[in-house]
Short mmCIF file of C-alpha atoms and ligand atoms in Angstrom, two decimals:
data_model
loop_
_atom_site.label_atom_id
_atom_site.label_comp_id
_atom_site.label_asym_id
_atom_site.label_seq_id
_atom_site.Cartn_x
_atom_site.Cartn_y
_atom_site.Cartn_z
CA MET A 119 0.00 0.00 0.00
CA SER A 120 1.06 3.60 -0.41
CA ILE A 121 0.93 6.06 2.43
CA ASP A 122 0.13 9.72 2.01
CA ARG A 123 2.75 11.41 4.15
CA ASN A 124 0.91 14.72 3.97
CA HIS A 125 -1.55 13.24 6.43
CA ARG A 126 1.04 13.55 9.17
CA ASN A 127 0.90 17.31 9.38
CA ARG A 128 -2.82 17.74 9.81
CA THR A 129 -4.23 18.42 13.22
CA PRO A 130 -6.79 16.23 15.01
CA SER A 131 -9.29 19.12 15.07
CA ASN A 132 -11.25 17.97 12.01
CA ARG A 133 -13.79 15.56 13.44
CA GLY A 134 -16.35 15.77 10.67
CA ALA A 135 -18.32 12.55 10.53
CA ALA A 136 -18.28 12.82 6.74
CA ASP A 137 -14.52 12.28 6.63
CA PRO A 138 -13.67 8.71 7.63
CA GLY A 139 -9.99 9.57 7.18
CA ALA A 140 -10.00 12.51 9.61
CA ALA A 141 -7.41 12.47 12.39
CA ARG A 142 -8.46 11.02 15.72
CA SER A 143 -6.60 10.42 18.96
CA PHE A 144 -4.69 7.36 20.02
CA VAL A 145 -2.93 6.39 23.22
CA ILE A 146 -0.83 3.48 24.40
CA GLN A 147 -0.90 2.94 28.15
CA LYS A 148 1.69 0.73 29.79
CA HIS A 149 -0.18 -1.21 32.44
CA ASP A 150 1.50 -3.04 35.27
CA ALA A 151 -1.45 -5.28 36.13
CA SER A 152 -1.23 -8.98 37.06
CA THR A 153 0.95 -9.19 33.95
CA LEU A 154 2.64 -6.18 32.36
CA HIS A 155 1.08 -5.23 29.02
CA TYR A 156 0.41 -2.25 26.79
CA ASP A 157 -3.13 -1.05 26.06
CA PHE A 158 -3.42 0.27 22.51
CA ARG A 159 -6.46 2.53 22.19
CA LEU A 160 -7.89 4.21 19.09
CA GLU A 161 -10.63 6.84 19.15
CA VAL A 162 -13.49 5.45 17.06
CA ASP A 163 -16.98 6.96 17.09
CA GLY A 164 -16.56 8.61 20.48
CA VAL A 165 -15.00 5.72 22.41
CA LEU A 166 -11.54 4.21 22.74
CA LYS A 167 -11.45 0.87 20.94
CA SER A 168 -8.83 -1.09 22.89
CA TRP A 169 -6.41 -3.98 22.56
CA ALA A 170 -3.98 -5.37 25.14
CA LEU A 171 -0.52 -6.03 23.72
CA PRO A 172 1.41 -8.51 25.89
CA LYS A 173 4.74 -7.51 24.28
CA GLY A 174 3.88 -3.94 23.31
CA PRO A 175 4.21 -2.50 19.80
CA SER A 176 7.19 -2.97 17.49
CA THR A 177 8.75 -0.73 14.84
CA ASP A 178 10.00 -3.84 13.00
CA PRO A 179 7.67 -5.02 10.19
CA SER A 180 8.81 -8.61 10.71
CA GLN A 181 7.48 -8.59 14.29
CA LYS A 182 3.80 -9.48 14.49
CA ARG A 183 2.51 -8.47 17.90
CA LEU A 184 -0.49 -10.14 19.50
CA ALA A 185 -3.26 -7.66 20.30
CA ILE A 186 -6.13 -8.97 22.41
CA ALA A 187 -9.37 -7.01 22.04
CA VAL A 188 -10.53 -5.66 25.41
CA ALA A 189 -13.44 -3.46 26.52
CA ASP A 190 -14.01 -0.04 24.98
CA HIS A 191 -12.95 2.79 27.27
CA PRO A 192 -14.31 6.36 27.49
CA LEU A 193 -12.30 9.00 25.63
CA ASP A 194 -11.11 10.76 28.76
CA TYR A 195 -9.42 7.58 29.97
CA SER A 196 -6.61 8.40 27.53
CA GLN A 197 -5.40 10.98 30.05
CA PHE A 198 -5.27 8.59 32.98
CA GLU A 199 -1.91 7.91 34.53
CA GLY A 200 -1.75 6.57 38.07
CA THR A 201 -2.52 3.48 40.11
CA ILE A 202 -5.87 1.65 40.05
CA PRO A 203 -6.46 0.23 43.55
CA GLU A 204 -6.39 -3.48 44.37
CA GLY A 205 -9.74 -5.18 43.88
CA GLU A 206 -10.84 -2.87 41.05
CA TYR A 207 -10.97 -3.68 37.34
CA GLY A 208 -7.49 -3.21 35.90
CA ALA A 209 -5.79 -2.90 39.30
CA GLY A 210 -2.20 -1.79 38.88
CA THR A 211 -0.15 1.19 37.73
CA VAL A 212 -0.86 2.90 34.37
CA LEU A 213 1.65 5.04 32.48
CA ILE A 214 0.95 7.01 29.28
CA TRP A 215 3.59 5.35 27.10
CA ASP A 216 2.69 7.09 23.82
CA ARG A 217 -0.02 9.37 22.50
CA GLY A 218 -0.90 11.42 19.48
CA SER A 219 -3.20 11.29 16.51
CA TYR A 220 -3.93 8.62 13.97
CA ARG A 221 -5.50 8.52 10.54
CA ASN A 222 -7.54 5.67 9.16
CA MET A 223 -5.79 4.49 5.98
CA THR A 224 -8.04 1.48 5.32
CA ARG A 225 -9.11 1.57 1.70
CA GLU A 226 -11.42 -0.44 -0.46
CA ASP A 227 -11.83 0.39 -4.14
CA GLY A 228 -9.91 3.62 -3.61
CA THR A 229 -12.09 5.04 -0.85
CA ILE A 230 -11.50 5.06 2.89
CA THR A 231 -13.44 2.41 4.78
CA PRO A 232 -14.90 3.88 8.00
CA MET A 233 -13.10 2.52 11.06
CA ASP A 234 -16.17 0.82 12.49
CA LYS A 235 -16.64 -1.13 9.27
CA ALA A 236 -12.92 -1.86 8.98
CA LEU A 237 -12.80 -3.25 12.51
CA ALA A 238 -15.99 -5.25 12.00
CA ALA A 239 -14.36 -6.77 8.92
CA GLY A 240 -11.21 -7.57 10.90
CA HIS A 241 -8.68 -5.45 9.02
CA ALA A 242 -7.60 -1.83 9.49
CA LEU A 243 -4.61 0.25 8.47
CA VAL A 244 -3.78 3.28 10.58
CA TRP A 245 -1.10 5.95 10.33
CA LEU A 246 0.18 6.87 13.79
CA ASP A 247 1.63 10.27 14.57
CA GLY A 248 2.76 9.73 18.13
CA GLU A 249 5.71 10.82 20.22
CA LYS A 250 7.37 7.39 20.05
CA LEU A 251 5.55 5.63 17.22
CA GLN A 252 5.05 6.95 13.70
CA GLY A 253 3.92 5.54 10.41
CA GLY A 254 1.61 2.84 9.22
CA TYR A 255 0.38 -0.07 11.32
CA ALA A 256 -1.90 -2.90 10.29
CA LEU A 257 -4.44 -4.41 12.66
CA GLN A 258 -5.51 -7.85 11.46
CA ARG A 259 -7.96 -10.11 13.24
CA MET A 260 -6.77 -13.69 13.43
CA ASN A 261 -8.88 -16.45 12.03
CA GLY A 262 -10.76 -18.59 14.48
CA ASP A 263 -10.71 -16.26 17.45
CA LYS A 264 -12.51 -12.96 17.28
CA GLY A 265 -10.64 -11.53 20.23
CA HIS A 266 -7.14 -12.11 18.90
CA TRP A 267 -5.59 -9.63 16.48
CA LEU A 268 -2.08 -8.90 15.22
CA LEU A 269 -0.56 -5.41 15.21
CA VAL A 270 2.18 -5.14 12.59
CA LYS A 271 4.34 -2.21 11.50
CA MET A 272 3.95 -1.44 7.80
CA ASP A 273 7.15 -1.42 5.77
CA ASP A 274 7.37 2.33 5.26
CA ALA A 275 9.93 5.07 5.92
CA GLU A 276 9.16 4.95 9.66
CA ALA A 277 9.87 1.24 9.95
CA ASP A 278 13.08 0.48 11.85
CA ALA A 279 14.04 -3.04 12.85
CA ARG A 280 16.82 -1.72 15.10
CA ARG A 281 14.58 0.42 17.28
CA ASN A 282 13.01 -1.22 20.26
CA PRO A 283 11.10 1.60 21.93
CA VAL A 284 9.42 -0.68 24.47
CA SER A 285 12.90 -1.28 25.94
CA THR A 286 14.72 1.96 25.17
CA GLN A 287 11.88 4.43 25.82
CA PRO A 288 10.09 2.90 28.82
CA ASP A 289 8.82 6.05 30.53
CA SER A 290 5.75 8.28 30.31
CA VAL A 291 5.42 10.79 27.49
CA ALA A 292 3.02 12.75 29.73
CA SER A 293 5.14 13.11 32.87
CA GLY A 294 8.53 11.64 32.05
CA ARG A 295 8.07 9.26 34.99
CA SER A 296 8.69 5.53 35.24
CA LEU A 297 6.13 2.97 36.45
CA ASP A 298 7.94 2.81 39.80
CA GLU A 299 7.81 6.58 40.21
CA ILE A 300 4.09 6.65 39.42
CA ALA A 301 3.40 3.69 41.71
CA ALA A 302 5.15 5.51 44.55
CA ASP A 303 2.28 8.03 44.60
CA GLY A 304 -0.09 5.25 45.73
CA PRO A 305 -3.61 4.56 44.42
CA ALA A 306 -5.46 7.27 42.50
CA GLU A 307 -8.11 9.28 44.37
CA GLN A 308 -11.57 7.86 43.85
MN1 MN B 1245 -4.76 -3.00 30.66
#
């Protein structure tokens, strides 16, 4: 596929429903729950469609990363960083690992497929303009299990098999803090 690099410089302010390729927000939250994972969330139709990535995202197109569909979250959850108390859903410390805007690049017969239809069909291409991640990513639902998807970096100018941002850029893009530093604040106020 070809990627229109001009998309990168547009702002996420155009939210016209008529433009299925308009920029929307995305966030990746590093979540130190019972097992450490990364929650990849895309704004779609007023909610955050969400996938848990056990290994986090890769910038290497040869690395297919498992993405397990999880519950939609409200848009304002993208700003949450802190510790969810024991006994509550998602208990553990959350860090805003990356954030920015994305564009839906999913095309069929030359026109953009709306994200809801793309996700229902099990295949979406998105262009991320984040602080750590940039460029095209494919989300592909695996056969046989509706909850299991793969997130794969497209082979574009932003692909880089030598980068490993999950390891080399572990901290928050919102606060600069590590999971341990955030956890030291204790559970978030209810
Ligand atoms: Mn999570």
